[in-house]
């Protein structure tokens, strides 16, 4: 299939630049996975749309303040670094996406707001896209979460055309975020509030949490003309033993598994055995789901509206059918839904 098969026209004014005035005050589209039929609700209606006995799986990863700005120590010039992952165990060396990376070379030293300095070191394991936007930077001591709090900014996606604010520090995190490590928010979870979670519990819906730290595997654009040529970046996940046991029990009992967000979908499907049994523990995934993929664990999905030609719209197209998804997106544009991270949401069942 071609990447262009997943293009749709989206007016710029429908790309949400800010969150809704109150968390959870969002529109909700219900999409029939098989039929393609759509219906329109509000987020507060969600508990009434989820059947008792359903097991919902959420991603509890917390966004790191991973966008940092360094000044070149000799010659000046500021560069934006998006810290993605540690290289090695001591926390002194990190892989980053660097804006203007062509001018950032091994040996260059960059000074960050707290006075700490990092030196660019050569890559040693070229992967997808390495040597273009990506660089490794090494510090003299371990880079901790406190360092990111002192030096970093919330990494808002590039289609949000403004700088981050104090509001983003709270609203670009899910209310249940607890495990820091993502370079972007698992945004489907942004719609959930404590009252909605409590109403789901009261309705007899089981809530479980996994962790996938969002990195380039989730949000790097597809640049290949043929989607089969796209290579995903690796991301880390963890599934607690109790969570895996309860997911497997739900499947044995014929109860639906509803994944909240594409990151939860990718985690569950990556950890699935051939019979659909979910393995617990840590793992790494490069899974890429597009039409033709056979889902082994996930029966229903709660998600946002995704960018054209992205791996995420390909994933939801694999789940509900490309024609159904593009038809639903056409309806969303017509009904003036808000798109992307701070936008509205969709339940596919």
XYZ file of C-alpha atoms in Angstrom:
349
model
C 0.000 0.000 0.000
C 1.084 3.559 -0.619
C 1.529 6.196 2.066
C -0.692 8.495 0.016
C -3.565 6.038 0.486
C -3.852 7.423 4.030
C -4.030 11.106 3.126
C -7.078 13.228 3.905
C -7.784 16.942 3.616
C -7.773 18.703 6.968
C -8.434 22.425 7.385
C -5.696 24.007 9.480
C -8.217 25.598 11.812
C -9.326 22.131 13.004
C -5.860 21.338 14.402
C -6.307 21.986 18.129
C -3.709 24.463 19.374
C -4.817 24.346 23.013
C -6.660 21.888 25.246
C -10.362 22.288 25.897
C -11.270 24.765 28.620
C -11.922 21.928 31.093
C -10.243 18.513 30.952
C -12.671 15.991 29.506
C -14.951 18.584 27.908
C -14.437 17.048 24.477
C -16.508 15.570 21.695
C -16.570 11.798 21.218
C -17.287 9.960 17.982
C -18.460 6.349 18.156
C -17.352 4.322 15.121
C -18.672 0.846 14.344
C -15.619 -1.276 13.655
C -17.447 -3.525 11.207
C -20.207 -1.266 9.904
C -18.392 2.060 9.610
C -21.417 3.818 11.090
C -20.711 6.887 13.214
C -22.596 8.550 16.072
C -21.769 11.692 18.008
C -21.436 12.021 21.782
C -19.490 13.890 24.462
C -16.662 12.455 26.545
C -18.896 12.333 29.640
C -21.059 9.797 27.750
C -18.213 7.269 27.508
C -19.105 5.145 30.583
C -22.558 4.526 29.074
C -20.946 3.269 25.848
C -18.643 0.718 27.507
C -20.253 -2.598 28.428
C -19.929 -3.930 32.003
C -17.169 -6.517 32.222
C -14.998 -4.762 29.639
C -11.315 -4.556 30.566
C -9.757 -1.187 29.670
C -5.981 -0.837 29.367
C -4.301 2.570 29.840
C -0.708 3.710 29.279
C 0.604 5.370 32.465
C 3.791 6.797 30.923
C 4.584 10.365 31.976
C 6.007 12.942 29.581
C 9.560 14.013 30.330
C 10.481 17.691 29.928
C 12.708 16.460 27.138
C 12.931 19.488 24.822
C 16.105 21.304 25.859
C 18.080 24.184 24.346
C 21.882 24.246 24.332
C 24.277 27.004 23.320
C 27.358 25.965 21.376
C 30.285 26.622 23.695
C 32.652 27.817 20.963
C 31.143 30.018 18.311
C 27.704 30.390 19.849
C 24.418 29.418 18.272
C 21.468 27.745 19.960
C 20.259 24.234 19.107
C 17.085 22.437 20.141
C 17.617 18.907 21.508
C 14.781 16.418 21.979
C 16.162 13.820 24.402
C 14.828 10.405 23.405
C 16.627 7.624 25.247
C 19.669 6.733 27.325
C 22.639 5.064 25.666
C 24.146 2.702 28.223
C 23.403 2.308 31.903
C 25.093 5.241 33.624
C 22.779 7.974 32.289
C 25.585 10.185 30.977
C 24.951 9.606 27.271
C 21.687 10.212 25.403
C 20.351 9.907 21.884
C 18.615 13.094 20.770
C 16.796 14.467 17.797
C 18.506 17.779 17.009
C 17.046 20.631 15.003
C 19.659 21.749 12.476
C 21.652 18.574 13.088
C 23.729 18.927 9.907
C 25.755 21.626 11.662
C 26.138 19.620 14.879
C 29.282 17.489 14.679
C 31.258 15.169 16.986
C 33.368 17.223 19.352
C 30.945 20.146 19.526
C 30.222 21.188 23.117
C 26.833 22.583 24.157
C 26.044 24.440 27.382
C 22.576 24.139 28.916
C 20.708 26.654 31.137
C 21.985 25.238 34.458
C 25.611 25.474 33.238
C 26.053 21.765 32.501
C 27.869 20.861 29.293
C 27.528 17.969 26.874
C 29.779 16.938 24.013
C 28.548 15.391 20.752
C 30.024 11.912 20.283
C 30.034 9.702 17.166
C 27.178 7.329 16.460
C 28.106 3.666 16.731
C 24.971 1.790 15.665
C 23.271 3.429 12.710
C 19.550 2.788 12.669
C 16.605 4.234 10.789
C 17.380 7.861 10.066
C 20.592 7.896 12.116
C 23.140 10.447 10.986
C 20.467 12.894 9.770
C 18.360 14.374 12.577
C 19.940 12.301 15.352
C 22.979 12.820 17.537
C 24.454 11.381 20.728
C 25.440 13.753 23.493
C 27.584 12.816 26.484
C 27.766 14.580 29.861
C 30.295 14.234 32.683
C 27.627 13.054 35.139
C 24.281 11.264 35.086
C 21.365 13.209 33.594
C 18.475 12.841 36.052
C 14.824 13.841 35.981
C 15.792 16.832 38.127
C 18.105 17.915 35.309
C 15.188 17.855 32.866
C 13.045 19.835 35.307
C 15.772 22.520 35.456
C 16.610 22.621 31.757
C 13.697 21.201 29.816
C 10.384 22.152 28.266
C 7.246 20.124 27.558
C 7.777 18.644 24.062
C 4.636 19.856 22.317
C 4.264 18.414 18.807
C 5.336 20.595 15.861
C 1.794 21.168 14.595
C 1.085 23.179 17.768
C 2.353 26.550 16.619
C 3.225 28.137 19.967
C 5.621 27.686 22.844
C 4.777 25.584 25.882
C 3.107 27.247 28.865
C 2.501 26.441 32.527
C -0.878 25.056 31.495
C 0.820 22.491 29.241
C 2.834 21.220 32.207
C -0.427 19.888 33.623
C -2.687 19.417 30.591
C -0.116 17.573 28.439
C -0.030 14.802 31.063
C -2.724 12.222 31.757
C -4.147 12.352 35.294
C -2.769 8.849 35.963
C 0.733 9.409 34.509
C 3.269 7.899 36.923
C 6.235 6.416 34.995
C 8.411 9.168 33.481
C 10.064 8.520 30.134
C 7.964 9.631 27.145
C 9.045 12.192 24.553
C 5.388 12.736 23.619
C 2.137 12.227 25.470
C -0.053 9.134 24.977
C -2.764 11.636 24.153
C -5.886 9.453 24.137
C -5.612 9.426 27.916
C -5.805 13.224 28.150
C -9.615 13.041 27.978
C -10.020 11.027 31.179
C -10.968 12.586 34.509
C -11.407 11.015 37.938
C -15.227 11.226 37.688
C -15.176 9.353 34.355
C -12.836 6.685 35.734
C -15.036 6.295 38.810
C -18.189 5.954 36.705
C -16.469 3.280 34.618
C -15.584 1.353 37.795
C -19.133 1.704 39.111
C -20.426 0.282 35.830
C -18.322 -2.827 36.321
C -15.527 -1.938 33.903
C -12.071 -3.217 34.899
C -9.201 -0.714 34.602
C -5.584 -1.786 34.125
C -2.310 0.035 33.354
C 0.732 -0.754 31.237
C 3.716 1.466 30.366
C 5.062 2.313 26.925
C 7.450 5.246 26.755
C 6.497 7.156 23.624
C 9.381 7.833 21.271
C 10.019 8.048 17.553
C 8.317 4.717 16.927
C 5.028 6.473 17.588
C 5.411 9.879 16.000
C 8.168 9.860 13.322
C 6.628 10.617 9.893
C 6.383 7.967 7.194
C 8.709 9.123 4.416
C 8.623 6.006 2.231
C 6.232 5.940 -0.735
C 5.318 2.331 0.070
C 4.288 1.790 3.685
C 5.949 -1.624 3.701
C 9.311 0.164 3.374
C 8.840 2.204 6.563
C 10.954 1.055 9.516
C 9.732 1.814 13.024
C 12.025 3.013 15.794
C 12.203 0.892 18.919
C 10.241 1.779 22.059
C 10.323 0.272 25.553
C 7.304 -1.110 27.366
C 6.446 -2.936 30.575
C 3.385 -5.023 31.438
C 2.956 -5.853 35.154
C 2.314 -9.505 35.936
C -1.084 -8.805 37.496
C -2.183 -6.791 34.475
C -1.222 -9.589 32.085
C -3.057 -12.117 34.237
C -6.247 -10.055 34.267
C -6.090 -9.411 30.512
C -5.682 -13.122 29.872
C -8.568 -13.890 32.241
C -10.812 -11.426 30.391
C -9.980 -13.074 27.083
C -10.679 -16.568 28.445
C -14.022 -15.339 29.745
C -14.972 -13.701 26.465
C -14.939 -10.162 27.887
C -13.796 -7.362 25.534
C -10.348 -5.775 25.878
C -10.523 -2.039 25.169
C -7.138 -0.370 24.625
C -6.936 3.340 25.447
C -4.618 4.844 22.862
C -2.494 3.444 20.076
C 0.444 3.010 22.478
C -1.627 0.598 24.581
C -2.612 -1.236 21.388
C 1.017 -1.522 20.302
C 2.096 -2.756 23.728
C -0.560 -5.467 23.982
C -0.088 -6.693 20.440
C 3.718 -6.699 20.847
C 3.457 -8.829 23.992
C 0.949 -11.293 22.515
C 1.704 -14.935 21.841
C 0.214 -16.614 18.764
C -2.849 -17.656 20.780
C -3.402 -14.099 22.054
C -2.026 -14.732 25.526
C -0.241 -11.617 26.809
C 3.245 -11.987 28.319
C 4.165 -9.853 31.323
C 7.442 -8.059 31.928
C 9.614 -5.544 30.061
C 10.029 -5.557 26.311
C 10.963 -3.538 23.253
C 8.870 -3.130 20.145
C 9.142 -1.954 16.560
C 5.657 -3.240 15.680
C 4.042 -1.514 12.704
C 0.348 -2.220 12.171
C -1.327 -1.402 8.867
C -4.227 -2.976 6.923
C -3.797 -6.723 6.775
C -2.564 -6.989 10.378
C -4.560 -9.518 12.467
C -5.229 -8.299 16.009
C -4.744 -10.945 18.684
C -5.655 -9.133 21.904
C -7.469 -5.836 21.339
C -11.223 -5.900 20.632
C -12.062 -2.200 21.010
C -10.058 1.019 20.883
C -10.316 4.543 22.297
C -8.157 7.004 20.393
C -7.684 10.542 19.092
C -7.937 11.746 15.494
C -4.543 11.274 13.852
C -2.384 13.054 11.292
C -2.628 12.198 7.569
C -0.183 9.573 6.279
C 1.017 8.672 9.803
C 1.670 5.246 11.297
C -1.198 6.005 13.699
C -3.864 6.436 11.032
C -2.490 3.264 9.446
C -2.899 1.459 12.769
C -6.537 2.503 13.262
C -7.162 1.641 9.598
C -5.815 -1.840 10.284
C -8.270 -2.080 13.186
C -11.447 -0.683 11.612
C -10.739 -0.675 7.887
C -9.248 2.122 5.812
C -12.539 3.080 4.180
C -14.332 3.191 7.542
C -11.623 5.371 9.083
C -11.432 7.798 6.162
C -15.221 7.995 6.128
C -15.265 8.751 9.855
C -12.564 11.400 9.408
C -14.560 12.991 6.602
C -17.535 13.156 8.980
C -15.314 14.620 11.699
C -14.149 17.385 9.373
C -17.712 18.082 8.301
C -18.858 18.243 11.955
C -15.886 20.443 12.916
C -14.223 18.047 15.355
C -10.880 19.156 16.766
C -7.887 17.068 15.632
C -4.638 15.665 17.043
C -3.125 15.802 20.538
C -5.400 18.411 22.137
C -8.377 17.504 19.969
C -11.477 15.321 20.303
C -11.683 11.531 20.547
C -13.108 8.375 19.030
C -14.332 5.044 20.399
C -14.108 2.141 17.940
C -16.154 -0.927 18.859
